[in-house]
PDB file of C-alpha atoms in Angstrom:
ATOM      1  CA  MET A 473     128.707 144.876  12.211  1.00 56.00           C
ATOM      2  CA  THR A 474     131.124 141.971  12.062  1.00 64.00           C
ATOM      3  CA  ALA A 475     132.909 140.390  14.879  1.00 59.00           C
ATOM      4  CA  THR A 476     136.258 141.688  13.604  1.00 68.00           C
ATOM      5  CA  HIS A 477     134.806 145.219  13.452  1.00 64.00           C
ATOM      6  CA  ILE A 478     133.653 144.958  17.095  1.00 68.00           C
ATOM      7  CA  SER A 479     137.008 143.464  18.158  1.00 82.00           C
ATOM      8  CA  ASP A 480     138.842 146.358  16.327  1.00 86.00           C
ATOM      9  CA  GLU A 481     136.549 148.916  17.927  1.00 90.00           C
ATOM     10  CA  SER A 482     137.002 147.487  21.348  1.00 90.00           C
ATOM     11  CA  ALA A 483     140.830 147.394  21.044  1.00 90.00           C
ATOM     12  CA  LEU A 484     140.894 151.062  19.970  1.00 91.00           C
ATOM     13  CA  LEU A 485     138.597 152.033  22.793  1.00 92.00           C
ATOM     14  CA  MET A 486     140.836 150.328  25.305  1.00 92.00           C
ATOM     15  CA  LYS A 487     143.846 152.225  23.913  1.00 92.00           C
ATOM     16  CA  ILE A 488     141.994 155.524  23.873  1.00 89.00           C
ATOM     17  CA  ASN A 489     140.979 155.040  27.510  1.00 88.00           C
ATOM     18  CA  GLU A 490     144.633 154.496  28.653  1.00 88.00           C
ATOM     19  CA  GLY A 491     145.521 158.149  28.805  1.00 86.00           C
ATOM     20  CA  TRP A 492     148.827 159.802  29.450  1.00 92.00           C
ATOM     21  CA  PRO A 493     150.158 158.732  32.875  1.00 95.00           C
ATOM     22  CA  GLU A 494     148.934 160.789  35.814  1.00 95.00           C
ATOM     23  CA  GLU A 495     152.437 161.100  37.177  1.00 97.00           C
ATOM     24  CA  ASN A 496     153.501 162.716  33.819  1.00 97.00           C
ATOM     25  CA  TRP A 497     150.560 165.154  34.045  1.00 96.00           C
ATOM     26  CA  ARG A 498     151.500 166.109  37.735  1.00 97.00           C
ATOM     27  CA  ARG A 499     155.140 166.693  36.850  1.00 98.00           C
ATOM     28  CA  TYR A 500     154.304 168.592  33.655  1.00 97.00           C
ATOM     29  CA  GLY A 501     151.924 170.866  35.724  1.00 96.00           C
ATOM     30  CA  GLU A 502     154.562 171.460  38.329  1.00 98.00           C
ATOM     31  CA  LEU A 503     157.173 172.349  35.660  1.00 98.00           C
ATOM     32  CA  ILE A 504     154.800 174.661  33.859  1.00 97.00           C
ATOM     33  CA  CYS A 505     154.119 176.489  37.138  1.00 97.00           C
ATOM     34  CA  LYS A 506     157.935 176.873  37.724  1.00 98.00           C
ATOM     35  CA  ARG A 507     158.332 178.183  34.165  1.00 97.00           C
ATOM     36  CA  ARG A 508     155.567 180.742  34.705  1.00 97.00           C
ATOM     37  CA  ALA A 509     157.217 181.750  38.023  1.00 98.00           C
ATOM     38  CA  GLU A 510     160.513 182.028  36.199  1.00 97.00           C
ATOM     39  CA  THR A 511     162.093 179.596  38.686  1.00 97.00           C
ATOM     40  CA  LEU A 512     162.729 176.732  36.244  1.00 97.00           C
ATOM     41  CA  THR A 513     166.339 175.312  36.392  1.00 97.00           C
ATOM     42  CA  GLU A 514     168.111 174.139  33.274  1.00 98.00           C
ATOM     43  CA  PRO A 515     167.657 170.479  34.079  1.00 98.00           C
ATOM     44  CA  GLU A 516     164.051 171.089  34.753  1.00 98.00           C
ATOM     45  CA  ARG A 517     163.764 172.982  31.440  1.00 98.00           C
ATOM     46  CA  GLU A 518     165.190 169.938  29.678  1.00 98.00           C
ATOM     47  CA  GLU A 519     162.714 167.671  31.510  1.00 98.00           C
ATOM     48  CA  LEU A 520     159.839 169.942  30.570  1.00 98.00           C
ATOM     49  CA  ILE A 521     160.800 169.739  26.898  1.00 98.00           C
ATOM     50  CA  ALA A 522     161.136 165.970  27.062  1.00 98.00           C
ATOM     51  CA  LEU A 523     157.726 165.660  28.733  1.00 98.00           C
ATOM     52  CA  GLY A 524     156.210 168.111  26.138  1.00 97.00           C
ATOM     53  CA  ASP A 525     157.567 165.977  23.368  1.00 98.00           C
ATOM     54  CA  ASP A 526     156.242 162.787  24.982  1.00 98.00           C
ATOM     55  CA  LEU A 527     152.843 164.483  25.390  1.00 96.00           C
ATOM     56  CA  GLU A 528     152.872 165.624  21.774  1.00 96.00           C
ATOM     57  CA  MET A 529     153.573 162.047  20.520  1.00 96.00           C
ATOM     58  CA  TRP A 530     150.869 160.627  22.898  1.00 95.00           C
ATOM     59  CA  ASN A 531     148.401 163.220  21.408  1.00 92.00           C
ATOM     60  CA  VAL A 532     149.354 162.074  17.883  1.00 94.00           C
ATOM     61  CA  ARG A 533     148.715 158.448  18.692  1.00 95.00           C
ATOM     62  CA  MET A 534     145.415 159.380  20.410  1.00 93.00           C
ATOM     63  CA  LEU A 535     144.217 161.263  17.346  1.00 93.00           C
ATOM     64  CA  GLU A 536     145.286 158.408  15.025  1.00 95.00           C
ATOM     65  CA  ARG A 537     143.191 156.035  17.232  1.00 95.00           C
ATOM     66  CA  LEU A 538     140.193 158.420  17.281  1.00 95.00           C
ATOM     67  CA  LEU A 539     140.423 158.899  13.517  1.00 95.00           C
ATOM     68  CA  GLU A 540     140.502 155.091  13.041  1.00 94.00           C
ATOM     69  CA  LEU A 541     137.472 154.713  15.335  1.00 95.00           C
ATOM     70  CA  ALA A 542     135.573 157.418  13.334  1.00 95.00           C
ATOM     71  CA  ARG A 543     136.454 155.535  10.196  1.00 95.00           C
ATOM     72  CA  LEU A 544     135.133 152.260  11.652  1.00 93.00           C
ATOM     73  CA  ARG A 545     131.997 153.959  12.711  1.00 93.00           C
ATOM     74  CA  GLN A 546     131.665 155.830   9.420  1.00 95.00           C
ATOM     75  CA  THR A 547     131.304 159.140  11.267  1.00 96.00           C
ATOM     76  CA  SER A 548     133.403 162.276  11.840  1.00 95.00           C
ATOM     77  CA  LEU A 549     136.181 162.775  14.350  1.00 93.00           C
ATOM     78  CA  ASP A 550     134.173 165.517  16.068  1.00 92.00           C
ATOM     79  CA  ALA A 551     131.249 163.138  16.530  1.00 94.00           C
ATOM     80  CA  VAL A 552     133.467 160.423  18.108  1.00 95.00           C
ATOM     81  CA  MET A 553     135.093 162.907  20.439  1.00 93.00           C
ATOM     82  CA  LYS A 554     131.739 164.293  21.514  1.00 94.00           C
ATOM     83  CA  GLU A 555     130.386 160.840  21.930  1.00 94.00           C
ATOM     84  CA  LEU A 556     133.278 159.842  24.142  1.00 92.00           C
ATOM     85  CA  GLY A 557     133.260 163.102  26.023  1.00 92.00           C
ATOM     86  CA  ILE A 558     136.853 163.926  24.968  1.00 87.00           C
ATOM     87  CA  LYS A 559     137.860 167.527  25.588  1.00 81.00           C
ATOM     88  CA  PRO A 560     141.180 169.229  26.012  1.00 70.00           C
ATOM     89  CA  ARG A 561     142.730 168.816  29.487  1.00 67.00           C
ATOM     90  CA  PRO A 562     143.375 172.080  31.378  1.00 70.00           C
ATOM     91  CA  ILE A 563     146.949 172.482  32.645  1.00 61.00           C
TER      92      ILE A 563
END
């Protein structure tokens, strides 16, 4: 393993560990609960859509990083996710 390889892997791991902001998760969860209770206002619905779009883009970036890490390690995406303990987050 080269120093560049280790550096690339370290940078990817740091980005993977950043996560979606907790405040976003909290608000997203609140809005999902309001939607389920059918008490969501129109501005909240728009906020929920915007948060959902942001989460989707964050997930795409996370998947790209995980795939790159798998490529660097010459293994599968599933193996990398299992090794890192990455599972879907319940809402």
